[in-house]
PDB file of C-alpha atoms in Angstrom:
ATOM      1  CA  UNK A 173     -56.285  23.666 132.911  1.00 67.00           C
ATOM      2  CA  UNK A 174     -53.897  26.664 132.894  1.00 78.00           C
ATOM      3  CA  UNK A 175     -53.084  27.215 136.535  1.00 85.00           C
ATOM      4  CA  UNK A 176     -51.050  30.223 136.491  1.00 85.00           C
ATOM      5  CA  UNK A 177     -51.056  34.060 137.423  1.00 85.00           C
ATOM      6  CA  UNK A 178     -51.865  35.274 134.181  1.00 87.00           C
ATOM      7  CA  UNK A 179     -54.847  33.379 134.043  1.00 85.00           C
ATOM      8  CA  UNK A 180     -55.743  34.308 137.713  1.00 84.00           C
ATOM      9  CA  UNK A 181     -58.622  36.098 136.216  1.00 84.00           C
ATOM     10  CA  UNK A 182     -60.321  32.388 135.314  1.00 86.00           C
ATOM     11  CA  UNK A 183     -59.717  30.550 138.226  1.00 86.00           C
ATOM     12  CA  UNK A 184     -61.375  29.531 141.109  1.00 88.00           C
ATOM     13  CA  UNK A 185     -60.218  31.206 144.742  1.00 87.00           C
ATOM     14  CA  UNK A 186     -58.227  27.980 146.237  1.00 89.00           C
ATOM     15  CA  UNK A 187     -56.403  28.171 143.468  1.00 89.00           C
ATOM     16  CA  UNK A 188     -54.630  31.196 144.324  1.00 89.00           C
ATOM     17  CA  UNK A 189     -53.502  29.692 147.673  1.00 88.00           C
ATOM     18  CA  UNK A 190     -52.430  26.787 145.483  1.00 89.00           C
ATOM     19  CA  UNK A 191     -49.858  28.842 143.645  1.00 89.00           C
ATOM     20  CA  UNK A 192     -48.779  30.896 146.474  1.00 89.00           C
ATOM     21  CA  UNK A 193     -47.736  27.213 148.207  1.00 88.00           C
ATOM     22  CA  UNK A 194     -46.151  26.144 144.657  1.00 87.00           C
ATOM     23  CA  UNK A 195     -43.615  28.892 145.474  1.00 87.00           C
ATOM     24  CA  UNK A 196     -42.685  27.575 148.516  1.00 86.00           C
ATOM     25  CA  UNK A 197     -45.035  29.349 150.936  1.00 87.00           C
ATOM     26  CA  UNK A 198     -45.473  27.852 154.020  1.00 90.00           C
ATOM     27  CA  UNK A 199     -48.866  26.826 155.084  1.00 90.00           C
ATOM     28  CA  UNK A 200     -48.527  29.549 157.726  1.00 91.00           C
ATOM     29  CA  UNK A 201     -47.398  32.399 155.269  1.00 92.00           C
ATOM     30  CA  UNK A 202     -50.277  31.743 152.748  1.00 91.00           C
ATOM     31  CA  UNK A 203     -52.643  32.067 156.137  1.00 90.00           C
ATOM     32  CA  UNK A 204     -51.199  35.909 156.712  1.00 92.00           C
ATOM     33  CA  UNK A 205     -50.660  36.282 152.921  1.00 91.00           C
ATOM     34  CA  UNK A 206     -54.522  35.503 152.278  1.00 91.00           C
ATOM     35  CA  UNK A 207     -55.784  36.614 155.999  1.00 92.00           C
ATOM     36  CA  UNK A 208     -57.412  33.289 156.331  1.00 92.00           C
ATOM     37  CA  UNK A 209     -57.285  30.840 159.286  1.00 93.00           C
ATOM     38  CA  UNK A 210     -54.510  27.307 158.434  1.00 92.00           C
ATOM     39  CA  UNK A 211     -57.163  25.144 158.609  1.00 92.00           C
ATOM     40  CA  UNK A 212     -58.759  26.674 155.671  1.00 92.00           C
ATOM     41  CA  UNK A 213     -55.361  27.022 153.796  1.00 91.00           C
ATOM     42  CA  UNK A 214     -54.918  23.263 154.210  1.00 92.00           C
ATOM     43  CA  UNK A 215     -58.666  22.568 152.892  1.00 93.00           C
ATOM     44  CA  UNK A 216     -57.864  24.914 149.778  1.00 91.00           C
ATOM     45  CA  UNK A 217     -54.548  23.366 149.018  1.00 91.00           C
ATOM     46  CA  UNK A 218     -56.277  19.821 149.359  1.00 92.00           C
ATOM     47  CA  UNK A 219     -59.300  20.568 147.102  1.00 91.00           C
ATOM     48  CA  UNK A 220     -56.905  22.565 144.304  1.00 88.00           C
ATOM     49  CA  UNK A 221     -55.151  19.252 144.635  1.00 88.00           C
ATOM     50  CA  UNK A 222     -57.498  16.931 143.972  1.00 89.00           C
ATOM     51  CA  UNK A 223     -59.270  19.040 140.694  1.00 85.00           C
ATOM     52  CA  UNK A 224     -55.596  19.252 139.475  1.00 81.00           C
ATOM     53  CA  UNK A 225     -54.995  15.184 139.812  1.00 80.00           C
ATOM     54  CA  UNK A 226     -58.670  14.386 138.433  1.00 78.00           C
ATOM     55  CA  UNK A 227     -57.716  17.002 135.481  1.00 73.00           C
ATOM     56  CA  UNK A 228     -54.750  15.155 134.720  1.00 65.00           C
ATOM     57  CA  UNK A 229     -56.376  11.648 135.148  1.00 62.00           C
ATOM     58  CA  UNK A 230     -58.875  12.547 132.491  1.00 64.00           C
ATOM     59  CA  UNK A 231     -56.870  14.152 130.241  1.00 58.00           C
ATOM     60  CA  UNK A 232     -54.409  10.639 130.468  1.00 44.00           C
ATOM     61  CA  UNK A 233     -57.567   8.688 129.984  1.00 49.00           C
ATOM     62  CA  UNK A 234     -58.172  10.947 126.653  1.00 47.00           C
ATOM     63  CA  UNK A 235     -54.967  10.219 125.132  1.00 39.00           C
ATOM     64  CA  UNK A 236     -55.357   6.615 125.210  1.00 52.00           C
ATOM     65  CA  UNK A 237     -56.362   4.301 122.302  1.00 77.00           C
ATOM     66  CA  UNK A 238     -59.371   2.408 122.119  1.00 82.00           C
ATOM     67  CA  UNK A 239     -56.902  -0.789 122.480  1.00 87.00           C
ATOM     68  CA  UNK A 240     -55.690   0.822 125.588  1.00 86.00           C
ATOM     69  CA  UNK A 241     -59.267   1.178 127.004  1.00 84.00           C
ATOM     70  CA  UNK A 242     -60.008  -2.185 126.270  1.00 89.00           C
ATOM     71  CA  UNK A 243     -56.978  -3.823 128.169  1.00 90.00           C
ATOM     72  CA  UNK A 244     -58.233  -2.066 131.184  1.00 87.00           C
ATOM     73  CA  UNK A 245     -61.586  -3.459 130.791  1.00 88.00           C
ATOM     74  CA  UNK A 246     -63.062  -7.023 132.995  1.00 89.00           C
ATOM     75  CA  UNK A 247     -64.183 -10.105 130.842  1.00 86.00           C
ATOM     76  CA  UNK A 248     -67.522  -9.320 131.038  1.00 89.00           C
ATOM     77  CA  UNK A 249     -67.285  -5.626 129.590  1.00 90.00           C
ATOM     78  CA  UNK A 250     -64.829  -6.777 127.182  1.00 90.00           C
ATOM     79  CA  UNK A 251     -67.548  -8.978 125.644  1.00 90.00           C
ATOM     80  CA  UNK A 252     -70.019  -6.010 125.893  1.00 89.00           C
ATOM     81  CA  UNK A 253     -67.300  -4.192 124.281  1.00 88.00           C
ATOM     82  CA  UNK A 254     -67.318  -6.526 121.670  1.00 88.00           C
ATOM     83  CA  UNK A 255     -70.734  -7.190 120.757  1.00 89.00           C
ATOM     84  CA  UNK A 256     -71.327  -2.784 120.458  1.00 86.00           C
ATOM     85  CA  UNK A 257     -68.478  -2.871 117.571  1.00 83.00           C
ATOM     86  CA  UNK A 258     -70.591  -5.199 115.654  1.00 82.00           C
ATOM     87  CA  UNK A 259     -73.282  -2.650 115.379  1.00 85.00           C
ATOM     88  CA  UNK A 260     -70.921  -0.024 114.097  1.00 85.00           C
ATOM     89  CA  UNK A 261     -68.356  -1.889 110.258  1.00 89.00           C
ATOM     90  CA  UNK A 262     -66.815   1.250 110.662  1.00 89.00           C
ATOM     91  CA  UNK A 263     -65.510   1.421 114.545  1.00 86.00           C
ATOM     92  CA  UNK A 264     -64.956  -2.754 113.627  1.00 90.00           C
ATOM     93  CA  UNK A 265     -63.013  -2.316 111.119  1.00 92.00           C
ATOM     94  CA  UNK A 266     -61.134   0.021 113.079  1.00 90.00           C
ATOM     95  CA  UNK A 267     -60.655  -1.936 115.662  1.00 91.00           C
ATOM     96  CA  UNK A 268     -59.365  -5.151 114.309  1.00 93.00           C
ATOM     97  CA  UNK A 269     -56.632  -3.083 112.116  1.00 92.00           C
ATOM     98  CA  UNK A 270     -55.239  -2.146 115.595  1.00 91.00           C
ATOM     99  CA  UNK A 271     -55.872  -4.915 116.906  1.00 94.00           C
ATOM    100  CA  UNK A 272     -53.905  -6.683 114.760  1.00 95.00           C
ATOM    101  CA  UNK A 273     -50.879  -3.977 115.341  1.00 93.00           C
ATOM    102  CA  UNK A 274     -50.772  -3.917 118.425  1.00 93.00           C
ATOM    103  CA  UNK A 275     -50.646  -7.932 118.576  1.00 95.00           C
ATOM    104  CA  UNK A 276     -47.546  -8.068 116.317  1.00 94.00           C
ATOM    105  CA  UNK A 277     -45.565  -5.352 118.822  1.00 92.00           C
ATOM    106  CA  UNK A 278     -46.873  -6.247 122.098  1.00 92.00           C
ATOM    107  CA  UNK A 279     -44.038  -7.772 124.986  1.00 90.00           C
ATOM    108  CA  UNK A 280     -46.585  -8.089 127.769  1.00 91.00           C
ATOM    109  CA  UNK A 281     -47.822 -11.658 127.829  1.00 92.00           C
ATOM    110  CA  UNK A 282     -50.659 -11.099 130.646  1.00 92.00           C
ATOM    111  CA  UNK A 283     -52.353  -8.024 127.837  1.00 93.00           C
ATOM    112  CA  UNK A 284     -51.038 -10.544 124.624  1.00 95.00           C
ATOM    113  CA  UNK A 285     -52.852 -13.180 126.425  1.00 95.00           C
ATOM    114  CA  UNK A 286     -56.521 -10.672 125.711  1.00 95.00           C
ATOM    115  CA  UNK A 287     -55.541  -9.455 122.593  1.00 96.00           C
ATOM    116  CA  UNK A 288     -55.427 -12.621 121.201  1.00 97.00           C
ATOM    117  CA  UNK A 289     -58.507 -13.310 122.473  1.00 96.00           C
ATOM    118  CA  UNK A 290     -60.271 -11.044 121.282  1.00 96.00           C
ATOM    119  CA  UNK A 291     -59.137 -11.773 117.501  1.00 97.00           C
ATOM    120  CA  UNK A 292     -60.993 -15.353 118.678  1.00 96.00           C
ATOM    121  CA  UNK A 293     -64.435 -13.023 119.403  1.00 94.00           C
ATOM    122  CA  UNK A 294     -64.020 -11.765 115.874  1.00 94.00           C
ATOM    123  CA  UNK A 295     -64.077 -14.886 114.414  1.00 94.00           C
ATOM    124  CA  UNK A 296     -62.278 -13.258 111.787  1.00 95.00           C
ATOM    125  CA  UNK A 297     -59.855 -15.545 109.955  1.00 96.00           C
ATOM    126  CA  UNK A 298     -57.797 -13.268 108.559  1.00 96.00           C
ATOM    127  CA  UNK A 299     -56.355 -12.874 112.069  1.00 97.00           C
ATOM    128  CA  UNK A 300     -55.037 -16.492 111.589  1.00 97.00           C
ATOM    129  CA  UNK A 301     -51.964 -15.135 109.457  1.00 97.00           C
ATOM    130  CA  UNK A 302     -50.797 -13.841 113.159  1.00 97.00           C
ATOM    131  CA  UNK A 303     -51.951 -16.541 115.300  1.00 97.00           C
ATOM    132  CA  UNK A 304     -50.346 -19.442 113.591  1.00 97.00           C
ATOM    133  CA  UNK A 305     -46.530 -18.081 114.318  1.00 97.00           C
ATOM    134  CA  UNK A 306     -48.228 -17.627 118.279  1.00 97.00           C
ATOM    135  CA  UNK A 307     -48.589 -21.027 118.406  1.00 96.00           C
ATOM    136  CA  UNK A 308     -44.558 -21.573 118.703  1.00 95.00           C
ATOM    137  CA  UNK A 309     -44.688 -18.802 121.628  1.00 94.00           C
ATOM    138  CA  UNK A 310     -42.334 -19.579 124.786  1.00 92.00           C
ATOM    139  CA  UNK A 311     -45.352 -18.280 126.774  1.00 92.00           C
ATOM    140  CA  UNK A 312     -47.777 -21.947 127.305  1.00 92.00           C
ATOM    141  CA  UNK A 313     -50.645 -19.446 128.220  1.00 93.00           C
ATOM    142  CA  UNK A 314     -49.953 -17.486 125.183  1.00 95.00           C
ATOM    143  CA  UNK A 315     -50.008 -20.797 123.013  1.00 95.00           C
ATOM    144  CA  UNK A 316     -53.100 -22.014 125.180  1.00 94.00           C
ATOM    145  CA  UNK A 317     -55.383 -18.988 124.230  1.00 96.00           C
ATOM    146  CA  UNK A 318     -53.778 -18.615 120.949  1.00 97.00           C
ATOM    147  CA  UNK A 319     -55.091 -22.457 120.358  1.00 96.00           C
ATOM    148  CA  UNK A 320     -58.292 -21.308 121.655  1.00 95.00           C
ATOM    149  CA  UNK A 321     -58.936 -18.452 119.117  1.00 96.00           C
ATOM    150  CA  UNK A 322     -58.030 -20.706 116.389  1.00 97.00           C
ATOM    151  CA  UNK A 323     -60.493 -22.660 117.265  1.00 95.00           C
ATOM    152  CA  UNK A 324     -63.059 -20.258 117.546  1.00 95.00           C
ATOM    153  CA  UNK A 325     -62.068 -19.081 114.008  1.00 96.00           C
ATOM    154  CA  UNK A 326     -62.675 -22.354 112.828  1.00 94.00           C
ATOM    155  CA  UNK A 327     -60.655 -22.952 109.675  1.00 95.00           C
ATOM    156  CA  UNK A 328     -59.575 -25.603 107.705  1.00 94.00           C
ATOM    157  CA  UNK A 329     -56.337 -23.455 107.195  1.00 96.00           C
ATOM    158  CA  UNK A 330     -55.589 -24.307 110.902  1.00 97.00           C
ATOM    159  CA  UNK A 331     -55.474 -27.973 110.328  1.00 97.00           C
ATOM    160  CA  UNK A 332     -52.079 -28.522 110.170  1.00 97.00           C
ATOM    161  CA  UNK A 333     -51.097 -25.748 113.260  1.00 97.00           C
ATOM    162  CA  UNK A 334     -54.157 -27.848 115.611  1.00 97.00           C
ATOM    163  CA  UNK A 335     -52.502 -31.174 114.978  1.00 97.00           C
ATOM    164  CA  UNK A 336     -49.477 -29.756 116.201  1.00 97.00           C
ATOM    165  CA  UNK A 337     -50.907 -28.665 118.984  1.00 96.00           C
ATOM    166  CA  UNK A 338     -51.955 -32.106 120.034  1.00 96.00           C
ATOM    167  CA  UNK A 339     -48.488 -32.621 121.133  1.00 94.00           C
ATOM    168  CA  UNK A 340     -48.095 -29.599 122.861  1.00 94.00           C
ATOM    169  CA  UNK A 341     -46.767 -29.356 126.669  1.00 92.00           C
ATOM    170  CA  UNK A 342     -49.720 -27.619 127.928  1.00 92.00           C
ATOM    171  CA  UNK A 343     -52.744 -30.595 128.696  1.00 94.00           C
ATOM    172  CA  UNK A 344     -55.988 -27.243 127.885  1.00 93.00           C
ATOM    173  CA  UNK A 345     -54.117 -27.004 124.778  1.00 94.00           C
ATOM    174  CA  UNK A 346     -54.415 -30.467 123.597  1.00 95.00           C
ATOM    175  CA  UNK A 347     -58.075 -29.967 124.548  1.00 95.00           C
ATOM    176  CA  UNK A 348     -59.022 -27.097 122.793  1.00 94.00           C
ATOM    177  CA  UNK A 349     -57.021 -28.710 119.537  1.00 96.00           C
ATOM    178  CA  UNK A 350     -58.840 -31.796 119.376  1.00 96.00           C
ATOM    179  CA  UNK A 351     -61.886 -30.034 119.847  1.00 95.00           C
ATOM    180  CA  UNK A 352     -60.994 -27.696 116.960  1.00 95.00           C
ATOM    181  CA  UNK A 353     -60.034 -30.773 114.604  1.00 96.00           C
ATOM    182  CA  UNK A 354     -63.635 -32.482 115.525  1.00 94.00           C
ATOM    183  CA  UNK A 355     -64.523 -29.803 112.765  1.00 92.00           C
ATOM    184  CA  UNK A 356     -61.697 -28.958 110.704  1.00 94.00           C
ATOM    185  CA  UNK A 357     -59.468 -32.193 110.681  1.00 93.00           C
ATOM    186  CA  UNK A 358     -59.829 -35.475 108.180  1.00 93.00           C
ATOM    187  CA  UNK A 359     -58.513 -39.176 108.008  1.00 92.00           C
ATOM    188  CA  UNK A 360     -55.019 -38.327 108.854  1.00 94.00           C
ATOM    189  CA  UNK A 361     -56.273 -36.381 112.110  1.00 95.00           C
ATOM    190  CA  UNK A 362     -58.265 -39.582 112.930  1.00 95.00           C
ATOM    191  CA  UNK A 363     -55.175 -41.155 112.768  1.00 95.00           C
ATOM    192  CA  UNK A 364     -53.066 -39.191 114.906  1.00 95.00           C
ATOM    193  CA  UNK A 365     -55.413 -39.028 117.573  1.00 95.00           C
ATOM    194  CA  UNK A 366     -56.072 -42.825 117.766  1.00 95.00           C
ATOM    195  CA  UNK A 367     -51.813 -42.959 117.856  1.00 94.00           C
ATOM    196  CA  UNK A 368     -51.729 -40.628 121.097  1.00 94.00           C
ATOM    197  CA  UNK A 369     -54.871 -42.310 122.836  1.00 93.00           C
ATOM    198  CA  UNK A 370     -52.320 -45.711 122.446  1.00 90.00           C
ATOM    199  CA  UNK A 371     -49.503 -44.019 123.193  1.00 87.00           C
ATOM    200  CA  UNK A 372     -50.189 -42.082 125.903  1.00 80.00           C
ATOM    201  CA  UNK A 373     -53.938 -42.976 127.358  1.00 74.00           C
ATOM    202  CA  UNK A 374     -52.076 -43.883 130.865  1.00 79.00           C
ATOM    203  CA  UNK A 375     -49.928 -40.528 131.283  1.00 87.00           C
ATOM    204  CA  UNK A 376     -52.798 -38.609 129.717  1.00 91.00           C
ATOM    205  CA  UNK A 377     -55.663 -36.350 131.525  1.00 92.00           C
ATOM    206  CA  UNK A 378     -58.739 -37.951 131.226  1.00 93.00           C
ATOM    207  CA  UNK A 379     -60.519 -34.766 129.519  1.00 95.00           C
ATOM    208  CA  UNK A 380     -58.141 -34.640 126.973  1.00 95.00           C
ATOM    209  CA  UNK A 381     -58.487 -37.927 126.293  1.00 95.00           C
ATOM    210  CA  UNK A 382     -62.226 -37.755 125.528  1.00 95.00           C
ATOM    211  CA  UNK A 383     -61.586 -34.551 123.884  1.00 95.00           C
ATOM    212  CA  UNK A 384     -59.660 -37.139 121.318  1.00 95.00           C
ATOM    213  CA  UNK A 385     -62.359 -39.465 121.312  1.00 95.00           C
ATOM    214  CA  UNK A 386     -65.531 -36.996 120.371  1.00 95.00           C
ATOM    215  CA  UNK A 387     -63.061 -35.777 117.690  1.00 96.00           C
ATOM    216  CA  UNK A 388     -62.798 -38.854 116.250  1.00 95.00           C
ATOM    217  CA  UNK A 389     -66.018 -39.825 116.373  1.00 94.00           C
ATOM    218  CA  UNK A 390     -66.948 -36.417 114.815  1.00 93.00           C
ATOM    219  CA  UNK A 391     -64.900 -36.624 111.844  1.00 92.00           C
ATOM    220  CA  UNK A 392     -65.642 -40.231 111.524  1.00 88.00           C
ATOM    221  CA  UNK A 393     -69.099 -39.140 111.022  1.00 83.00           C
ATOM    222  CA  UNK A 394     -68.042 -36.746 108.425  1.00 74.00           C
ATOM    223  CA  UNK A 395     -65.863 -38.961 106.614  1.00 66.00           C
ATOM    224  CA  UNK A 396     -68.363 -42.268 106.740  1.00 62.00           C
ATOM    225  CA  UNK A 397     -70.872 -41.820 109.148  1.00 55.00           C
ATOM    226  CA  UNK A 398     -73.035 -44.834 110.412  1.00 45.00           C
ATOM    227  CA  UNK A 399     -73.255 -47.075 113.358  1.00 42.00           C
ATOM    228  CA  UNK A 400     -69.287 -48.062 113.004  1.00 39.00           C
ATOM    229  CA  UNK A 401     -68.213 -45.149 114.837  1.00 39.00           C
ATOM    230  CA  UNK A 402     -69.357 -45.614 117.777  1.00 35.00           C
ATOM    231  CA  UNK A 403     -67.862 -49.770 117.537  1.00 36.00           C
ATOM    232  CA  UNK A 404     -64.611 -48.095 117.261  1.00 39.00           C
ATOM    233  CA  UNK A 405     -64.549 -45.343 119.755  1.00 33.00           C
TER     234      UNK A 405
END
């Protein structure tokens, strides 16, 4: 929008009032300048205002990335979001590549925090080279949805990271790693669960606890199945 007396040709009338009050017209010189009554000087400078302020807001909203655009977004569009990329490899493909920029430069936890959870969505493992250095983040709500994209990813290449996680300060996180193991994990994750339902089954919440106990009795399935499981749980 060029808002200027050369292009006062092009441009609507309140406009001109606008740039006589940019010069430092008073409200009450413009009205003998222009011959028109201050109340209608004051509507003119408030419209030319507004168009000029919605003009800049869209050309801002322009200039932002798609990863920008998606930060502003609520849950519920963000999963919208989501689901439309999978109809489109291209705009996917796209997506994840800055996706996975932006993850490795961002500072603010609160739009790390979505990020990484939207590498979870993806269920894209090669997003796991990032997340596994997440999980020794200062941030515990950064290492709590980290956990929980990991798990959504579901590899066995998290093993090792999600029995770490079992003994991490945050009580969701054990949670969501014991869940993830249920699938991923093998004798030794059998044992270190049964070792942490001993050693801490008093101090421990009681949904994390029985997040240990379906694990086991999930990978004790996988490992030997039969009625023995449940004699030991």
């Amino acid at each position: 929008m060029d808002i200027s007396w050369s292009n006062i040709d092009n441009l609507e009338d309140y406009f001109i009032t606008y740039l006589l009050y940019t010069e430092s017209k008073t409200v009450s010189q413009i009205s003998r300048i222009r011959n028109i009554p201050i109340s209608e000087v004051n509507d003119q400078l408030i419209k030319a205002k507004l168009e000029i302020k919605s003009a800049n807001k869209q050309k801002i909203e322009s200039s932002k990335d798609v990863l920008d655009k998606f930060l502003e977004l609520g849950k519920d569009s963000r999963l919208e979001f989501m689901e439309n990329l999978s109809l489109d490899q291209e705009k996917e493909l796209n997506f994840k590549r800055e996706l996975y920029k932006r993850i490795l430069k961002e500072k603010n936890a609160d739009d790390l925090i979505v990020l990484i959870w939207a590498t979870g969505e993806t269920r894209d493992d090669r997003f796991l080279k990032i997340l596994h250095p997440l999980t020794n983040h200062r941030h515990s709500d950064v290492r709590r949805i980290t956990y929980s994209a990991i798990r959504k990813i579901s590899s066995s290449k998290s093993k090792a990271v999600l029995e770490k996680g079992l003994y991490d300060s945050n009580p969701q996180t054990r949670q969501y790693c014991a869940k993830a193991l249920a699938k991923v994990g093998d004798d030794k994750t059998v044992d270190i669960l049964q070792r942490l339902i001993k050693n801490k089954k008093a101090n421990e919440k009681e949904y994390v606890i029985r997040a240990y106990n379906e694990a086991i009795l999930a990978l004790k399935y996988l490992t030997a199945g039969g009625e023995k499981c449940y004699e030991d749980v």
